[in-house]
XYZ file of N, CA and C in Angstrom:
237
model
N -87.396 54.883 49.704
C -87.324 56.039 50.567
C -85.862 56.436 50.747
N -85.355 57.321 50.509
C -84.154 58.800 50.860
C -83.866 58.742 51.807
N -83.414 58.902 52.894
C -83.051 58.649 54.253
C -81.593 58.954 54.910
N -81.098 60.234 54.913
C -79.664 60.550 55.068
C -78.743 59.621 54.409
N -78.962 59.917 52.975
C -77.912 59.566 51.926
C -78.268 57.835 51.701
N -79.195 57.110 52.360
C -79.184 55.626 52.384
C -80.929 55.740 51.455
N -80.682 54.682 50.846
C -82.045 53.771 49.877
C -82.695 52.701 50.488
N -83.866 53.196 50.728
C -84.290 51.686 51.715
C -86.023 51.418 50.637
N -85.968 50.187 50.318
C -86.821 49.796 49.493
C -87.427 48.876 50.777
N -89.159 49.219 50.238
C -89.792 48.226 51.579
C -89.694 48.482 52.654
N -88.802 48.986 53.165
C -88.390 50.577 54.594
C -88.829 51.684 54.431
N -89.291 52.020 55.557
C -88.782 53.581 55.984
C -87.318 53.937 56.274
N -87.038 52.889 56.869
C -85.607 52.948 57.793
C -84.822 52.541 57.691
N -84.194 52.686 56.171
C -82.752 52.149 55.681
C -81.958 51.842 56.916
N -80.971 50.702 57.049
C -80.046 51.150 57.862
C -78.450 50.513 57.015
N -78.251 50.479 55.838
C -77.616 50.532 54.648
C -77.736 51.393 53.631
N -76.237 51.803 52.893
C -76.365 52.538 51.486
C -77.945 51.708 51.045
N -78.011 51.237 50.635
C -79.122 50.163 50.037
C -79.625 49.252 50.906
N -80.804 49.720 51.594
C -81.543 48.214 52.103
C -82.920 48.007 51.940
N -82.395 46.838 51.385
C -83.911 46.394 50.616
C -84.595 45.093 51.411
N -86.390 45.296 51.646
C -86.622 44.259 52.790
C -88.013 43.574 51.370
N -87.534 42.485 51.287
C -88.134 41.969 50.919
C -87.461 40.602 49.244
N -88.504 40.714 48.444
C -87.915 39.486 47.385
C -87.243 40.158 46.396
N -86.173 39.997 45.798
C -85.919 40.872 44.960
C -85.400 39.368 43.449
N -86.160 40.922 42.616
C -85.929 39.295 41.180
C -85.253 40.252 40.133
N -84.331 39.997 39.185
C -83.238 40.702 38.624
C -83.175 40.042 36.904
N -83.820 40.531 35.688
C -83.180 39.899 34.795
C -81.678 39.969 34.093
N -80.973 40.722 35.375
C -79.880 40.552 34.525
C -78.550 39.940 35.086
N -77.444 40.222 35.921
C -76.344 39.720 36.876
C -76.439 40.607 38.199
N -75.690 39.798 39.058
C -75.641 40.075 40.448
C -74.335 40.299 40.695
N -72.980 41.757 40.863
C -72.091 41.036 41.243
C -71.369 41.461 42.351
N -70.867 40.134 42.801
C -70.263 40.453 44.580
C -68.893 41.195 44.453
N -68.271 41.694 45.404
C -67.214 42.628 45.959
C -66.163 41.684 45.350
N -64.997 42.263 45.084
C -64.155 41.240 44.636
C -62.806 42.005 45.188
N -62.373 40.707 46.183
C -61.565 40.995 47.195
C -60.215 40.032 47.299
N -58.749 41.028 47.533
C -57.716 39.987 48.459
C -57.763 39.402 48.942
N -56.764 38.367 49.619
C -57.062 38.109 50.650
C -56.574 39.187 52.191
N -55.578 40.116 52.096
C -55.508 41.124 52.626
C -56.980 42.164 52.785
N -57.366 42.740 51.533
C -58.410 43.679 51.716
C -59.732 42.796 52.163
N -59.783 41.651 52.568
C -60.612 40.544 52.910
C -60.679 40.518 54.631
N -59.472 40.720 54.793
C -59.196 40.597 56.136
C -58.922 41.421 56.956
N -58.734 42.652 56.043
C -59.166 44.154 56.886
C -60.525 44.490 56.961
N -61.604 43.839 56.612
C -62.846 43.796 56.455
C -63.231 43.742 58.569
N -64.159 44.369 58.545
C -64.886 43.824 59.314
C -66.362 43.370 58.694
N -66.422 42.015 58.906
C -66.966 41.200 58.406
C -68.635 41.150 59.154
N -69.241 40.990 57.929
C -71.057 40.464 58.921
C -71.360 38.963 58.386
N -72.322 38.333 59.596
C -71.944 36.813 58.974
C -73.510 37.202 58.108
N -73.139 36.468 56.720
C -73.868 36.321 55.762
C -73.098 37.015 54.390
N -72.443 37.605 54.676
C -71.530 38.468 54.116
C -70.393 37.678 52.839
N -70.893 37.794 51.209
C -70.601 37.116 50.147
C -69.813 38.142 49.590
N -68.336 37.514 49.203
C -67.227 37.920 48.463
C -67.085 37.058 47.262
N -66.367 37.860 46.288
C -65.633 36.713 45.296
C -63.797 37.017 45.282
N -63.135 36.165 46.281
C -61.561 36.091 46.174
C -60.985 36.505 44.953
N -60.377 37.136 44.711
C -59.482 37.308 43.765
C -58.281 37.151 43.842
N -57.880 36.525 44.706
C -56.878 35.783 45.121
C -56.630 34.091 44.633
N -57.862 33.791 45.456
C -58.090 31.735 45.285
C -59.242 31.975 44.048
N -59.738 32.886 43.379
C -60.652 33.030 42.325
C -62.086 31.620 43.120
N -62.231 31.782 44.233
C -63.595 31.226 44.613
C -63.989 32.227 45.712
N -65.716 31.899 45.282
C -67.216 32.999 46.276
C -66.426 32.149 48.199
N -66.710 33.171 48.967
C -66.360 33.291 49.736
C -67.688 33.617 50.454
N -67.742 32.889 51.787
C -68.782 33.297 52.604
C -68.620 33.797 54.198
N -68.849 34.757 55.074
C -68.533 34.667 56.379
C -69.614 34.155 57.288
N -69.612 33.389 57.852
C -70.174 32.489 58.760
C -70.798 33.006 60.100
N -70.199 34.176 60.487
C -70.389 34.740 61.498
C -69.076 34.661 62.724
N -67.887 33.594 61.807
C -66.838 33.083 62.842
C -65.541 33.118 61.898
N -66.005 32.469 60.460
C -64.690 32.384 59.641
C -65.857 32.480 58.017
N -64.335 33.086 57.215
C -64.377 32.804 55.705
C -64.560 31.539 55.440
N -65.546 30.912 54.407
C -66.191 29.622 54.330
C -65.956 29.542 52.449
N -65.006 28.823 52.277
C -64.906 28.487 50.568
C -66.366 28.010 50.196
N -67.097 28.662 49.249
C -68.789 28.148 48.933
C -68.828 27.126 48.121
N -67.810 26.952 47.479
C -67.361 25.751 46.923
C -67.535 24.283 47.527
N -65.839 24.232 48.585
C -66.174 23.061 48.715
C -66.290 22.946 50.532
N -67.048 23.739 51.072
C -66.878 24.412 52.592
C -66.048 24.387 53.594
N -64.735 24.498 52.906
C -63.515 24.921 54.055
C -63.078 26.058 54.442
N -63.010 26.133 55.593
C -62.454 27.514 55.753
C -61.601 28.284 55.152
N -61.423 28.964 54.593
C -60.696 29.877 53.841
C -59.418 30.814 54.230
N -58.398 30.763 54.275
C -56.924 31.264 55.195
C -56.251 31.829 54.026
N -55.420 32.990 54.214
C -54.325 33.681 53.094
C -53.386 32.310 53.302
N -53.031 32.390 52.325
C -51.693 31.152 52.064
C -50.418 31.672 52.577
């Protein structure tokens, strides 16, 4: 469904460019935002919210409190 410029699959009621409610299965790649650590941190952030650093070249997760290395789960800080 169309919805003032937003795609909502499984909605009526997008409330994202794209929001999709339900399972989604993909045969091909998935790929995340690829971010500074500056343009990272001008972010306002949602927790669940998956980056790939291009900085420390590791997936990045927000927690709802801090950047979370998905690696090896430390918090994540500009150097």
């Amino acid at each position: 469904t169309w919805k003032n410029g937003q795609l909502g699959v499984g909605t009526y009621t997008p409330a994202a460019k794209l929001d999709v409610r339900g399972e989604i299965v993909t045969n091909s790649f998935v790929q995340f935002g690829s971010l500074t650590f500056a343009e990272r941190d001008a972010l306002t952030p949602a927790a669940g919210m998956v980056i790939w650093n291009s900085d420390s070249t590791q997936f990045e997760g927000y927690d709802g409190t801090n950047w979370i290395n998905l690696v090896d789960g430390a918090t994540s800080t500009a150097p």
